[in-house]
CSV table of C-alpha atoms in Angstrom, one decimal:
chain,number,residue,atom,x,y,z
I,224,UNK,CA,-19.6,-26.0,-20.5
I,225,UNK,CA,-22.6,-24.2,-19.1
I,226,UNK,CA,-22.0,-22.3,-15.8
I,227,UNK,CA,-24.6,-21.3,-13.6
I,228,UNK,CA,-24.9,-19.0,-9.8
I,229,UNK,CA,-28.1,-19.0,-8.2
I,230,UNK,CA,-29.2,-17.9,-5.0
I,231,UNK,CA,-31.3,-20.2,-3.7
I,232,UNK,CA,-32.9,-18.8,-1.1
I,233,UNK,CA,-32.9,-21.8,1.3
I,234,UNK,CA,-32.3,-25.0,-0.2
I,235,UNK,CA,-34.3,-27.1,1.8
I,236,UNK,CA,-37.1,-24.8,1.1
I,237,UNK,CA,-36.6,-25.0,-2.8
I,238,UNK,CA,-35.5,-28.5,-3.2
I,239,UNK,CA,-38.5,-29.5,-5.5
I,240,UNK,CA,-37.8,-26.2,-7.8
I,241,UNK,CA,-33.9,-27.0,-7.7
I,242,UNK,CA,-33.7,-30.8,-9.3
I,243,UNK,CA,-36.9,-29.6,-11.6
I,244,UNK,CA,-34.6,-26.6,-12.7
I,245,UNK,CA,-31.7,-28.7,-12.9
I,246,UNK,CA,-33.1,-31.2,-15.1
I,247,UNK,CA,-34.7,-28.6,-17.1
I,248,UNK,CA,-31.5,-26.5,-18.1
I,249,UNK,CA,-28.7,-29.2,-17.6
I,250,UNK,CA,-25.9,-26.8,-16.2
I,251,UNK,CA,-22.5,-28.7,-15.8
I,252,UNK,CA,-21.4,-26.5,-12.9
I,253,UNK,CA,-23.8,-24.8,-10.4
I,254,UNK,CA,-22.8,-21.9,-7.5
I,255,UNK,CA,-25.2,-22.0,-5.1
I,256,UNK,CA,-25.5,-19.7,-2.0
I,257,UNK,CA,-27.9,-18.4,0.8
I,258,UNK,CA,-28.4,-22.7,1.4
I,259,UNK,CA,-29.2,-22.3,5.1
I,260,UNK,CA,-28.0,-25.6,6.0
I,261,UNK,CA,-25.1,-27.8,7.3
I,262,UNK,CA,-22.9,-29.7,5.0
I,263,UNK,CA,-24.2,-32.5,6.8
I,264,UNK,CA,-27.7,-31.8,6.4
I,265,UNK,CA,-27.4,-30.7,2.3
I,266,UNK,CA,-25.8,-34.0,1.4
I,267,UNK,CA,-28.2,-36.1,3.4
I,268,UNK,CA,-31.4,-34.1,1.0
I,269,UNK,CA,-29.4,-33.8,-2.0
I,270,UNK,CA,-26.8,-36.7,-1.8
I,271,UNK,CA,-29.4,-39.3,-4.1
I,272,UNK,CA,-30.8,-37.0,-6.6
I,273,UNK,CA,-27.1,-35.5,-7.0
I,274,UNK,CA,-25.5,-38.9,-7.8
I,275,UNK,CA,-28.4,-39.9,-9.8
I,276,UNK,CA,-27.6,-36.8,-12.4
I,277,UNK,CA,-23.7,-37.1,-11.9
I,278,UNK,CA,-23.2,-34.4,-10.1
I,279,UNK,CA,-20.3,-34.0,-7.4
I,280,UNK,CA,-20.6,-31.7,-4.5
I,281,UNK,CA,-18.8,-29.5,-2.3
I,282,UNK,CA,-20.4,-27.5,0.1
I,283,UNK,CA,-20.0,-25.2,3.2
I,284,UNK,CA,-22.5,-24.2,5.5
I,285,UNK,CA,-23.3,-24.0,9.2
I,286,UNK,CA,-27.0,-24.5,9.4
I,287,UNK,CA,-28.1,-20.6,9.5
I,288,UNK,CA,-28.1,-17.6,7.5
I,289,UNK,CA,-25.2,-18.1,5.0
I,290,UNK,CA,-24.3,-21.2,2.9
I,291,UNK,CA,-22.4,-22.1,-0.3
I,292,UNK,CA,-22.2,-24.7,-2.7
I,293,UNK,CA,-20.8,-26.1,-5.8
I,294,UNK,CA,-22.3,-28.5,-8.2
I,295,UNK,CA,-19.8,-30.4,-10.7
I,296,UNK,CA,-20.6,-32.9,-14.1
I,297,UNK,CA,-17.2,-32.9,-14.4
I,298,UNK,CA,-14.2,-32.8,-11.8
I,299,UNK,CA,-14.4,-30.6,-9.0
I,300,UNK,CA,-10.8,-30.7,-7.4
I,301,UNK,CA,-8.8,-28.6,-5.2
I,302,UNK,CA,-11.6,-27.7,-2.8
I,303,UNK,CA,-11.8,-24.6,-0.4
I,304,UNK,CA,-14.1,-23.8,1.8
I,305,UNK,CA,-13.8,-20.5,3.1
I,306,UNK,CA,-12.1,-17.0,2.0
I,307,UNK,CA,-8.7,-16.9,2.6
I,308,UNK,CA,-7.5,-14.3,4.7
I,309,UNK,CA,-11.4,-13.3,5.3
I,310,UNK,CA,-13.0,-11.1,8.2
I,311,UNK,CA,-15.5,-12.6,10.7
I,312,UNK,CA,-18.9,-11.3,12.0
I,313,UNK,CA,-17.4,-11.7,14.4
I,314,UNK,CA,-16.4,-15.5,13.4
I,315,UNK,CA,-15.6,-16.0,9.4
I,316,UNK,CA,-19.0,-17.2,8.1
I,317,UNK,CA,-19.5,-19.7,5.4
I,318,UNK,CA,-19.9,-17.5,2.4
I,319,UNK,CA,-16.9,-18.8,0.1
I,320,UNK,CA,-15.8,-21.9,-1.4
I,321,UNK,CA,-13.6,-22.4,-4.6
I,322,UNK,CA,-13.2,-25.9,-6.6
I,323,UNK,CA,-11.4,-26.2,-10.1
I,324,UNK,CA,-13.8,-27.6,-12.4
I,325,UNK,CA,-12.3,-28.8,-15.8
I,326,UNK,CA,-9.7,-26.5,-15.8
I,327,UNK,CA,-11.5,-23.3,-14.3
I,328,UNK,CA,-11.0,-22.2,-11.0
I,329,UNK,CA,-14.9,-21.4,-9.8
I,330,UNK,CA,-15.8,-19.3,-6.8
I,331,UNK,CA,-19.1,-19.9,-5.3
I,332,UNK,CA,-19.7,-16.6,-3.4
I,333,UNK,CA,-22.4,-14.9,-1.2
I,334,UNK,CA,-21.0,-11.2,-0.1
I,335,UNK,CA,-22.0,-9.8,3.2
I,336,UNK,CA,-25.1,-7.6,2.7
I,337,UNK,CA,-24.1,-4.7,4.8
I,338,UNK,CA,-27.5,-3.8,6.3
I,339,UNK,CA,-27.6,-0.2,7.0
I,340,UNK,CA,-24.2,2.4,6.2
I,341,UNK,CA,-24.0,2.9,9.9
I,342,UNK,CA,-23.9,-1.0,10.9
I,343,UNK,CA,-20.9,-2.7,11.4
I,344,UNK,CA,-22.1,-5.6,8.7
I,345,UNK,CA,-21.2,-2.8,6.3
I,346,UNK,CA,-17.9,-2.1,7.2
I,347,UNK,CA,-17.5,-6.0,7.5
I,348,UNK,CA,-19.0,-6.2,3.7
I,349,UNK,CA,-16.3,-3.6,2.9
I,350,UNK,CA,-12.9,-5.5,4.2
I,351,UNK,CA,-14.8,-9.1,2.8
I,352,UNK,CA,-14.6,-7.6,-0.7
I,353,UNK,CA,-11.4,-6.2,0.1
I,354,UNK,CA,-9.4,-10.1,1.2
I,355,UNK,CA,-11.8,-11.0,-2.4
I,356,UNK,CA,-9.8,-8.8,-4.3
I,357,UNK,CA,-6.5,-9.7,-3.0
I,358,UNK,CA,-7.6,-13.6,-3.8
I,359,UNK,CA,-8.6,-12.7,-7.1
I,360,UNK,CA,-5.8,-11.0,-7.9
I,361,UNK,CA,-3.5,-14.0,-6.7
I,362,UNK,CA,-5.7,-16.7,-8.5
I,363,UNK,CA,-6.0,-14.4,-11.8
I,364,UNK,CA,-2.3,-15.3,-12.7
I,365,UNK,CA,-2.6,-18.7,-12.4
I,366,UNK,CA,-5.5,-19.8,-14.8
I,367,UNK,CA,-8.6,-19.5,-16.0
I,368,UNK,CA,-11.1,-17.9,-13.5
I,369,UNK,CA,-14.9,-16.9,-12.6
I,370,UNK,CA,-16.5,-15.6,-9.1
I,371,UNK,CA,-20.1,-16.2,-9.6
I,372,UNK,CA,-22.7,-15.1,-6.8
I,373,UNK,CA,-24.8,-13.0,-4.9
I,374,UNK,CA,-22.7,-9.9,-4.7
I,375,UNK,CA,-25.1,-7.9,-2.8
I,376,UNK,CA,-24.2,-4.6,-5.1
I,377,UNK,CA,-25.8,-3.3,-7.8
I,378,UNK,CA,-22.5,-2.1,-10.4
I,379,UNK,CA,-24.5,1.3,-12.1
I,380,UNK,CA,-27.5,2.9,-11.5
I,381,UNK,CA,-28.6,0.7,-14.6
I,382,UNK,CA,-29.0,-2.3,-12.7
I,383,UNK,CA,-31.6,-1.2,-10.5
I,384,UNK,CA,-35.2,-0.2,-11.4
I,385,UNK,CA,-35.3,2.9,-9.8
I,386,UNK,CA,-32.2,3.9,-7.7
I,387,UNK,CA,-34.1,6.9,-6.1
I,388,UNK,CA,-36.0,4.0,-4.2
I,389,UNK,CA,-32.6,3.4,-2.9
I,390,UNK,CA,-30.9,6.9,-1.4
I,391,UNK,CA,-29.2,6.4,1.8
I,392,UNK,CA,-29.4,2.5,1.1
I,393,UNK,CA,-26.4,-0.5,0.8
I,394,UNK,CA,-25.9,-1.7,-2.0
I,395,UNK,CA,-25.5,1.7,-4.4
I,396,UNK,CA,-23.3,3.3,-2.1
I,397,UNK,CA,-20.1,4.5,-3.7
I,398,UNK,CA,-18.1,2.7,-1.1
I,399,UNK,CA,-19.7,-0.3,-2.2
I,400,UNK,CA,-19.0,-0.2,-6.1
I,401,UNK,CA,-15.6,1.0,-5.4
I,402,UNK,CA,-14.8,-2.2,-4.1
I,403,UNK,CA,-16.4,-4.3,-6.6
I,404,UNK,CA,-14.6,-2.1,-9.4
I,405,UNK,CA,-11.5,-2.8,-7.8
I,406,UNK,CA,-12.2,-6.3,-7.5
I,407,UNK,CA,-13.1,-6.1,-11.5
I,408,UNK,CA,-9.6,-4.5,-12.2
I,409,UNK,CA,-7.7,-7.7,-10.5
I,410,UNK,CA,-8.3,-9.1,-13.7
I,411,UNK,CA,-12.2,-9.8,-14.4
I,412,UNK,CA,-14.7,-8.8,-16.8
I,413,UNK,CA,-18.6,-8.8,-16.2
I,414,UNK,CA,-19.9,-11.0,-18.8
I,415,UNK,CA,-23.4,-10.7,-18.4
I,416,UNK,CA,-23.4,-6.4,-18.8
I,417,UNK,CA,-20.6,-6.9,-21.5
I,418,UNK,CA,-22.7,-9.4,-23.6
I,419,UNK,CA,-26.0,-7.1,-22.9
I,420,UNK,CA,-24.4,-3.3,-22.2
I,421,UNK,CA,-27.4,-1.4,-22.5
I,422,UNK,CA,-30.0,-3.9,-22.4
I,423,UNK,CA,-32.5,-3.5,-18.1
I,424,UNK,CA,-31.1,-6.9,-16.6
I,425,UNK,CA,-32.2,-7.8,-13.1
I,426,UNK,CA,-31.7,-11.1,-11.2
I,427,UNK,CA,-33.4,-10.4,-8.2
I,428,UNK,CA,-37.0,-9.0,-7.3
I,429,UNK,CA,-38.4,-8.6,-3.8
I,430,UNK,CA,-41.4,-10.8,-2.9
I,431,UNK,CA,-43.6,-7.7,-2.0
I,432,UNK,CA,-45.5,-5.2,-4.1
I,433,UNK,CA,-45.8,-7.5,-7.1
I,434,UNK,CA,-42.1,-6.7,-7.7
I,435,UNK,CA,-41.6,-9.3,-10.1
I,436,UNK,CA,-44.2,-9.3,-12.5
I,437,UNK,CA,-43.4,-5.4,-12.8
I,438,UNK,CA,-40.0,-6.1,-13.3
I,439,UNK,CA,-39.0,-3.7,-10.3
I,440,UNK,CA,-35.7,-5.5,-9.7
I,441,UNK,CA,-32.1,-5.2,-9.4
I,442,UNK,CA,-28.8,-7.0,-10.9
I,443,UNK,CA,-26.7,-8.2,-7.8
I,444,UNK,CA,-26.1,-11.8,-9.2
I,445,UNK,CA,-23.2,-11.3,-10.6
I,446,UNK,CA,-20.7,-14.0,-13.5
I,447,UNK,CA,-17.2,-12.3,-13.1
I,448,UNK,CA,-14.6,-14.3,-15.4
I,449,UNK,CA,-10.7,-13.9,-16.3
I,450,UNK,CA,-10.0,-12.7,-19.7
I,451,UNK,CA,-9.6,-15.8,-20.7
I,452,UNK,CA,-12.7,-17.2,-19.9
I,453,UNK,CA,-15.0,-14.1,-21.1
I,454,UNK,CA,-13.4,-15.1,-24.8
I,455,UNK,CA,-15.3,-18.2,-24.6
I,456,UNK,CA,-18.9,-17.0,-23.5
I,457,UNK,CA,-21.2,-17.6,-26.4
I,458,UNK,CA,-24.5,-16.8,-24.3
I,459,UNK,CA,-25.1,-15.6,-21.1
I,460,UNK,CA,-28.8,-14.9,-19.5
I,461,UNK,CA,-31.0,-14.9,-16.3
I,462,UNK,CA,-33.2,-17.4,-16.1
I,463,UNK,CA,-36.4,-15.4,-15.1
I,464,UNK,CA,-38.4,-19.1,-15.7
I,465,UNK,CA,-36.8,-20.0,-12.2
I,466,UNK,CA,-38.4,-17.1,-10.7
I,467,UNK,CA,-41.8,-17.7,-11.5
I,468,UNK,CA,-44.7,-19.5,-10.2
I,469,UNK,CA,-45.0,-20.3,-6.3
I,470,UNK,CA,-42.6,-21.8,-3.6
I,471,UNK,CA,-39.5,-19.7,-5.4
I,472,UNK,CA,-35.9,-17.7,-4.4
I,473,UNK,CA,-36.8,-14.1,-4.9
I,474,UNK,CA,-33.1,-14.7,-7.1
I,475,UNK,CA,-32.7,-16.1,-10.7
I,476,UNK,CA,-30.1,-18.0,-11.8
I,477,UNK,CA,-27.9,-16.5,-14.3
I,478,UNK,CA,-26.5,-18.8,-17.2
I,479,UNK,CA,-22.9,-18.6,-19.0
I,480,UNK,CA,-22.4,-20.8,-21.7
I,481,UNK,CA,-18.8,-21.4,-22.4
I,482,UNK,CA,-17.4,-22.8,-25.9
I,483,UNK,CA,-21.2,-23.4,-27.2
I,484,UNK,CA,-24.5,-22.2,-26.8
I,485,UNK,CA,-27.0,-25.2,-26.9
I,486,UNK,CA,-29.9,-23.0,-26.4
I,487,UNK,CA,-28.5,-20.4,-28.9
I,488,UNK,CA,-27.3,-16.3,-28.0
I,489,UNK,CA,-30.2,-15.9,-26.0
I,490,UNK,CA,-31.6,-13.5,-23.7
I,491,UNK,CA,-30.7,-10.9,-21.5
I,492,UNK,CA,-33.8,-12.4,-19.6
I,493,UNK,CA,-35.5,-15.8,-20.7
I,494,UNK,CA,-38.5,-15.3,-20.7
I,495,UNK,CA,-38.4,-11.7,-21.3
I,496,UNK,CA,-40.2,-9.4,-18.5
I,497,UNK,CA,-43.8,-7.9,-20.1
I,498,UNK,CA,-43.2,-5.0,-22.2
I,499,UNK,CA,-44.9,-2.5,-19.1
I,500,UNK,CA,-42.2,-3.9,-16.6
I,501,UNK,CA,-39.0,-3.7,-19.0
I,502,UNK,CA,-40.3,0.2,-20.2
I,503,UNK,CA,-38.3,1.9,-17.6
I,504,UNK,CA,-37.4,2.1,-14.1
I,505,UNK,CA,-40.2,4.4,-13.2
I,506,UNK,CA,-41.2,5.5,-9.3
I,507,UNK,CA,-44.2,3.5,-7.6
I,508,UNK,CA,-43.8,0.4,-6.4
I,509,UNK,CA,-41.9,-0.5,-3.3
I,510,UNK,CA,-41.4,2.1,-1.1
I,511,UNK,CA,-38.1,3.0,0.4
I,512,UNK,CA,-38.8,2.0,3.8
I,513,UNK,CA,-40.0,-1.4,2.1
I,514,UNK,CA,-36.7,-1.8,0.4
I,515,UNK,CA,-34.5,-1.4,3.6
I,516,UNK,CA,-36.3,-3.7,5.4
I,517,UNK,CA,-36.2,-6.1,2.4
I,518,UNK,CA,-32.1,-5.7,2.5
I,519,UNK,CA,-31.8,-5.9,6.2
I,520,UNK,CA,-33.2,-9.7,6.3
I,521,UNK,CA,-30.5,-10.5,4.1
């Protein structure tokens, strides 16, 4: 089974690159987030093409900012929409939604961004992760599980091209990776850093500053699993093909292949970055007033 999270960006925006990258790399499941449009108005663009490639669809979105899908080949039962338990800003937004697809529970998630330390959207970010973890750690006991999304937090200082660019910034705060590392010890493993531990892995590069083709990025796209699911990962990767070229998320997709590996172990990025961008996370680049701006849109 190949499992796949991508940020989209706007879906109505990338709904060429979406069915050409579905077709392309045939994922059986896909987490959406950051759609930016009613449940109404992403089955009436993607109702056809879905059906036509068997996929089933749950989604939850109000029209604005946030949105979340799920993408199913095979059954996609037991639907929520929503995080149980959840904070609002000041109304819970639609940034969760969970289905079971052939026997593992998937969580489709897009985590507050948290703006500046001293904004409330931070201390919001902070109890979000916090109800997360207490799901998690329910849903961990009952069967095989992944979270997969846009966590909004890099984990280390290794996921992030150059974390100086980043002082006083969200997502590297120590608040911040507290909470994910305690959502990580409900019972999940990182697949993607334990399949590549030492290997510079980014999923995301601001549109500015020729980010991308320098490879000045960070890894906030994240494929949590249970133990039990981890044991069957035979490839995981980002998708860096998704990126490129015009009319794109400034997100990858990230791939987990469960069971088998049709494209073989590859990766940690496919296509790999050039060797300049993938040297080091060296300064230059985006500046750090560029970068808060950046994270305050999202």
């Amino acid at each position: 089974m190949r499992i796949a999270t991508w940020n989209i960006n706007s879906a109505k925006a990338r709904q060429a690159r979406l069915i050409e990258w579905l077709d392309r790399a045939g994922p059986d499941v896909v987490c959406l987030q950051e759609t930016k449009l009613s449940d109404d108005a992403f089955l009436e663009l993607f109702d056809e093409d879905l059906f036509r490639r068997g996929y089933r669809v749950a989604h939850h979105g109000d029209g604005r900012w946030n949105g979340v899908a799920i993408l199913s080949r095979g059954s996609l039962d037991d639907v929520v929409r929503g995080l149980p338990g959840g904070p609002g800003f000041p109304d819970p937004e639609p940034r969760a939604i969970a289905a079971t697809c052939d026997g593992v529970r998937v969580w489709s998630l897009y985590v507050p961004n948290g703006r500046t330390v001293d904004d409330p959207h931070y201390a919001y970010k902070l109890s979000w992760l916090a109800a997360l973890r207490d799901v998690v750690a329910a849903e961990v006991t009952r069967g095989p599980l992944m979270t997969l999304g846009d966590f909004n937090i890099a984990p280390t200082d290794a996921d992030v091209w150059d974390v100086a660019q980043f002082e006083g910034a969200t997502h590297v705060t120590p608040a911040e990776r507290a909470a994910l590392g305690e959502l990580v010890d409900a019972g999940l493993v990182d697949v993607l850093r334990t399949r590549w531990p030492d290997d510079v892995v980014y999923t995301y590069w601001d549109y500015r500053q020729l980010c991308f083709p320098k490879n000045f990025g960070m890894r906030i796209d994240l494929t949590l699993a249970s133990a039990d699911v981890a044991d069957r990962v035979r490839a995981v990767w980002v998708d860096r093909a998704a990126r490129k070229g015009t009319g794109t998320s400034d997100h990858a997709p990230v791939i987990v292949d469960l069971d088998v590996a049709p494209d073989g172990d590859v990766g940690p990025m496919v296509p790999p970055p050039s060797s300049r961008g993938s040297t080091g996370r060296a300064s230059g680049g985006r500046s750090s007033s560029a970068t808060g701006d950046s994270l305050r849109r999202r």
